[in-house]
Amino acid sequence: MATGQDLFSLAGRRALITGSSQGIGFALAKGLMEAGATVVLNGRNRDKLAQAADALGATETLAFDATDHAGVRAAVDAFEAETGAIDILINNAGMQFRSELEEFPAAQFEALLQTNIASVFHVGQACARHMIGRGAGKIINIASVQTALARPSIAPYTATKGAVGNLTKGMATDWAKHGLQCNAIAPGYFDTPLNAALVADADFSAWLEKRTPAGRWGQVEELVGAAVFLSSQASSFVNGHTLYVDGGITASL
């Protein structure tokens, strides 16, 4: 087994990251590339995907809708056959919608279910079928501080992220025997396009800084270390774990 810095090297590995044309997914793509991985960017918007690939350079792209089970399966199978193995999957695709629960639109609830949790199943299963055959693979699901906590106006989002945490445990339970490590990263409050409205809200930012022991918003680059660790040999016996990267917010009252 590798030792020292080699434990964290991703040289020779290929990582598919869903929803990676911006925000957390884009930052993780850049970080994994710097650790030696070949990165496959994914998204539904081909123009945004092309722009992200141009910005990063030396990446591959695979456009598909992560909520379309048949489309995901076809895209992953074709890529594996024509290009090569996907060694690492980061299920990052996600969305947010805020509304009081008693007025929450049913259509938005369904969209959250499909984007935040069904996509993890669809892409996870499609990639795992190939990883199982090779006896190795890394699956990292992007959960949230809302996997453990709730706050007003996002109850359905909280439900989906709680499900991501439990699906991660289920993946590990079923697939660890095949040589896969399936874990999750749960970001706290990060300055991303998804949180733009909250970042712009001075009152919310002031509350967050008081509520978080670290006293600030997270920066997306601070998620890279956790992703590299869970993608590398250094986490060879870590399975079914949710790693909170949240400035301590889940540790304190």
Coordinates of C-alpha atoms in Angstrom, one line a residue:
M1 CA 0.0 0.0 0.0
A2 CA 1.2 3.5 -0.7
T3 CA 2.6 5.6 2.1
G4 CA 3.1 9.3 2.9
Q5 CA 2.0 11.7 0.3
D6 CA 1.4 8.9 -2.2
L7 CA -1.6 7.9 -0.1
F8 CA -3.4 11.0 -1.4
S9 CA -2.3 10.9 -5.0
L10 CA -5.0 10.5 -7.6
A11 CA -2.6 9.9 -10.5
G12 CA -4.0 7.5 -13.0
R13 CA -7.5 7.8 -11.7
R14 CA -10.6 9.2 -13.5
A15 CA -13.3 11.1 -11.6
L16 CA -16.8 11.9 -12.8
I17 CA -18.3 14.9 -11.0
T18 CA -22.0 15.7 -11.6
G19 CA -23.1 19.3 -11.6
S20 CA -19.6 20.5 -12.0
S21 CA -19.9 23.5 -14.3
Q22 CA -20.0 25.9 -11.3
G23 CA -19.9 26.2 -7.5
I24 CA -18.8 23.2 -5.4
G25 CA -18.6 20.8 -8.3
F26 CA -16.2 23.1 -10.3
A27 CA -14.0 23.6 -7.2
L28 CA -13.8 19.9 -6.6
A29 CA -12.9 19.3 -10.2
K30 CA -10.0 21.7 -10.0
G31 CA -8.8 20.2 -6.8
L32 CA -8.9 16.6 -8.0
M33 CA -7.1 17.6 -11.1
E34 CA -4.4 19.2 -9.0
A35 CA -4.1 15.9 -7.1
G36 CA -3.5 14.0 -10.4
A37 CA -6.9 12.8 -11.4
T38 CA -8.4 13.0 -14.9
V39 CA -11.8 14.8 -14.4
V40 CA -15.0 14.3 -16.3
L41 CA -17.3 17.3 -16.0
N42 CA -21.0 16.7 -16.1
G43 CA -24.1 18.9 -16.4
R44 CA -27.2 19.4 -18.5
N45 CA -26.3 22.7 -20.0
R46 CA -23.7 22.0 -22.7
D47 CA -22.7 25.6 -23.1
K48 CA -21.9 26.0 -19.4
L49 CA -20.2 22.7 -19.4
A50 CA -18.0 23.7 -22.4
Q51 CA -17.1 27.0 -20.6
A52 CA -16.1 25.1 -17.4
A53 CA -14.0 22.7 -19.4
D54 CA -12.2 25.6 -21.2
A55 CA -11.6 27.3 -17.8
L56 CA -10.0 24.2 -16.3
G57 CA -8.3 22.7 -19.4
A58 CA -7.3 19.1 -19.8
T59 CA -10.7 17.7 -18.8
E60 CA -13.3 15.4 -20.3
T61 CA -17.0 16.1 -20.4
L62 CA -20.1 13.9 -20.3
A63 CA -23.4 15.7 -20.7
F64 CA -26.5 14.0 -19.3
D65 CA -29.5 14.7 -17.0
A66 CA -28.7 13.1 -13.7
T67 CA -32.5 12.7 -13.0
D68 CA -33.0 10.5 -16.1
H69 CA -32.3 6.9 -15.1
A70 CA -32.2 5.5 -18.6
G71 CA -30.2 8.4 -19.9
V72 CA -27.6 8.2 -17.1
R73 CA -27.2 4.4 -17.7
A74 CA -26.7 4.9 -21.4
A75 CA -24.2 7.7 -21.0
V76 CA -22.1 6.0 -18.4
D77 CA -22.1 2.6 -20.2
A78 CA -21.0 4.3 -23.5
F79 CA -18.3 6.3 -21.8
E80 CA -16.9 3.3 -20.0
A81 CA -16.9 1.3 -23.3
E82 CA -15.5 4.1 -25.5
T83 CA -13.2 6.1 -23.2
G84 CA -12.3 4.2 -20.1
A85 CA -13.0 3.4 -16.5
I86 CA -14.7 5.9 -14.1
D87 CA -12.8 5.2 -10.8
I88 CA -14.3 8.0 -8.7
L89 CA -17.8 9.3 -8.7
I90 CA -18.8 12.5 -6.9
N91 CA -22.6 13.0 -6.8
N92 CA -22.8 16.7 -6.6
A93 CA -25.8 17.7 -8.6
G94 CA -28.3 19.5 -6.5
M95 CA -30.9 22.3 -6.2
Q96 CA -32.5 24.5 -3.5
F97 CA -36.0 26.1 -3.2
R98 CA -37.1 28.1 -0.2
S99 CA -40.7 28.5 0.9
E100 CA -42.8 28.2 4.0
L101 CA -43.7 24.5 4.4
E102 CA -47.4 25.1 4.5
E103 CA -47.2 26.8 1.1
F104 CA -44.4 24.7 -0.5
P105 CA -45.3 24.0 -4.1
A106 CA -45.7 20.2 -4.8
A107 CA -43.9 20.6 -8.2
Q108 CA -40.8 22.0 -6.4
F109 CA -40.9 19.3 -3.8
E110 CA -40.8 16.7 -6.6
A111 CA -38.0 18.5 -8.4
L112 CA -36.0 18.5 -5.2
L113 CA -36.5 14.8 -4.8
Q114 CA -35.4 14.1 -8.3
T115 CA -32.4 16.4 -8.4
N116 CA -31.0 15.9 -4.8
I117 CA -31.7 12.2 -4.1
A118 CA -32.9 10.3 -7.2
S119 CA -29.9 11.5 -9.1
V120 CA -27.6 10.0 -6.5
F121 CA -29.3 6.6 -7.0
H122 CA -29.3 6.8 -10.8
V123 CA -25.6 7.9 -11.3
G124 CA -24.4 5.8 -8.3
Q125 CA -25.9 2.6 -9.6
A126 CA -24.8 3.2 -13.2
C127 CA -21.1 3.7 -12.1
A128 CA -21.2 1.0 -9.4
R129 CA -22.1 -1.7 -11.9
H130 CA -18.7 -1.1 -13.6
M131 CA -16.8 -0.5 -10.4
I132 CA -18.1 -3.8 -8.9
G133 CA -16.8 -5.7 -11.9
R134 CA -13.3 -4.2 -11.3
G135 CA -13.4 -4.8 -7.6
A136 CA -12.7 -1.1 -6.8
G137 CA -14.3 2.3 -6.8
K138 CA -14.9 5.5 -4.8
I139 CA -18.4 7.1 -4.5
I140 CA -18.7 10.4 -2.7
N141 CA -22.1 11.9 -2.3
I142 CA -22.5 15.6 -1.5
A143 CA -24.8 15.8 1.5
S144 CA -25.3 19.0 3.6
V145 CA -25.3 20.4 7.1
Q146 CA -29.0 19.9 6.6
T147 CA -28.4 16.1 6.7
A148 CA -28.3 16.6 10.5
L149 CA -30.0 20.0 11.1
A150 CA -33.1 21.9 9.9
R151 CA -33.9 25.5 9.5
P152 CA -37.1 27.4 8.5
S153 CA -38.3 27.4 4.8
I154 CA -36.2 24.4 3.5
A155 CA -37.9 21.3 5.0
P156 CA -38.1 19.4 1.7
Y157 CA -34.4 20.2 1.0
T158 CA -33.6 18.9 4.5
A159 CA -35.5 15.7 3.8
T160 CA -33.5 15.1 0.6
K161 CA -30.2 15.7 2.3
G162 CA -31.1 13.4 5.1
A163 CA -31.9 10.8 2.5
V164 CA -28.5 11.3 0.9
G165 CA -26.8 10.5 4.2
N166 CA -28.8 7.3 4.6
L167 CA -28.4 6.2 0.9
T168 CA -24.7 6.6 1.4
K169 CA -24.8 4.2 4.3
G170 CA -26.9 1.8 2.2
M171 CA -24.4 2.0 -0.7
A172 CA -21.5 1.1 1.7
T173 CA -23.5 -1.7 3.2
D174 CA -24.2 -3.3 -0.2
W175 CA -21.0 -2.5 -2.1
A176 CA -18.1 -2.5 0.4
K177 CA -17.8 -6.3 -0.1
H178 CA -17.1 -5.5 -3.8
G179 CA -14.2 -3.2 -2.9
L180 CA -16.1 0.1 -3.1
Q181 CA -15.8 2.9 -0.6
C182 CA -19.0 5.0 -0.4
N183 CA -19.0 8.1 1.7
A184 CA -20.5 11.6 1.9
I185 CA -19.2 15.1 2.4
A186 CA -21.6 17.4 4.2
P187 CA -20.8 21.1 3.6
G188 CA -21.9 23.7 6.0
Y189 CA -22.7 27.2 4.7
F190 CA -20.5 28.0 1.8
D191 CA -20.3 31.0 -0.5
T192 CA -21.8 29.4 -3.7
P193 CA -24.3 30.4 -6.4
L194 CA -26.8 28.2 -4.6
N195 CA -26.5 30.4 -1.5
A196 CA -26.2 33.7 -3.3
A197 CA -29.4 35.1 -1.8
L198 CA -28.2 34.2 1.7
V199 CA -24.7 35.6 1.2
A200 CA -26.3 38.9 0.0
D201 CA -28.6 39.0 3.1
A202 CA -26.6 41.0 5.7
D203 CA -28.8 39.9 8.6
F204 CA -28.4 36.2 7.7
S205 CA -24.7 36.5 7.3
A206 CA -24.4 38.2 10.7
W207 CA -26.5 35.4 12.2
L208 CA -24.4 32.7 10.5
E209 CA -21.1 34.2 11.7
K210 CA -22.4 34.1 15.3
R211 CA -23.8 30.6 14.9
T212 CA -20.7 29.1 13.4
P213 CA -17.7 28.5 15.7
A214 CA -15.4 29.4 12.9
G215 CA -17.2 32.7 12.6
R216 CA -17.5 32.9 8.8
W217 CA -18.8 31.5 5.5
G218 CA -16.9 28.6 4.1
Q219 CA -15.0 28.9 0.8
V220 CA -15.5 26.1 -1.8
E221 CA -11.8 25.4 -2.0
E222 CA -12.0 24.2 1.7
L223 CA -13.9 21.2 0.5
V224 CA -11.1 19.9 -1.7
G225 CA -9.1 18.2 1.0
A226 CA -12.0 16.1 2.1
A227 CA -12.8 15.1 -1.5
V228 CA -9.2 14.2 -2.2
F229 CA -9.0 12.1 1.1
L230 CA -12.2 10.2 0.3
S231 CA -11.1 9.7 -3.4
S232 CA -7.7 8.3 -2.5
Q233 CA -6.1 5.2 -1.0
A234 CA -5.9 7.1 2.3
S235 CA -9.6 6.3 2.9
S236 CA -9.4 2.6 2.0
F237 CA -11.2 1.5 5.2
V238 CA -13.6 4.4 5.5
N239 CA -17.1 3.4 4.4
G240 CA -20.6 4.7 5.0
H241 CA -19.3 7.9 6.7
T242 CA -20.6 11.4 6.4
L243 CA -17.7 13.9 6.8
Y244 CA -19.0 17.3 8.0
V245 CA -17.0 20.3 6.7
D246 CA -19.0 23.0 8.4
G247 CA -16.8 25.2 10.6
G248 CA -18.1 23.4 13.6
I249 CA -21.8 24.4 13.2
T250 CA -23.0 20.8 13.9
A251 CA -20.8 20.6 17.0
S252 CA -22.3 23.5 18.9
L253 CA -25.5 24.9 20.2

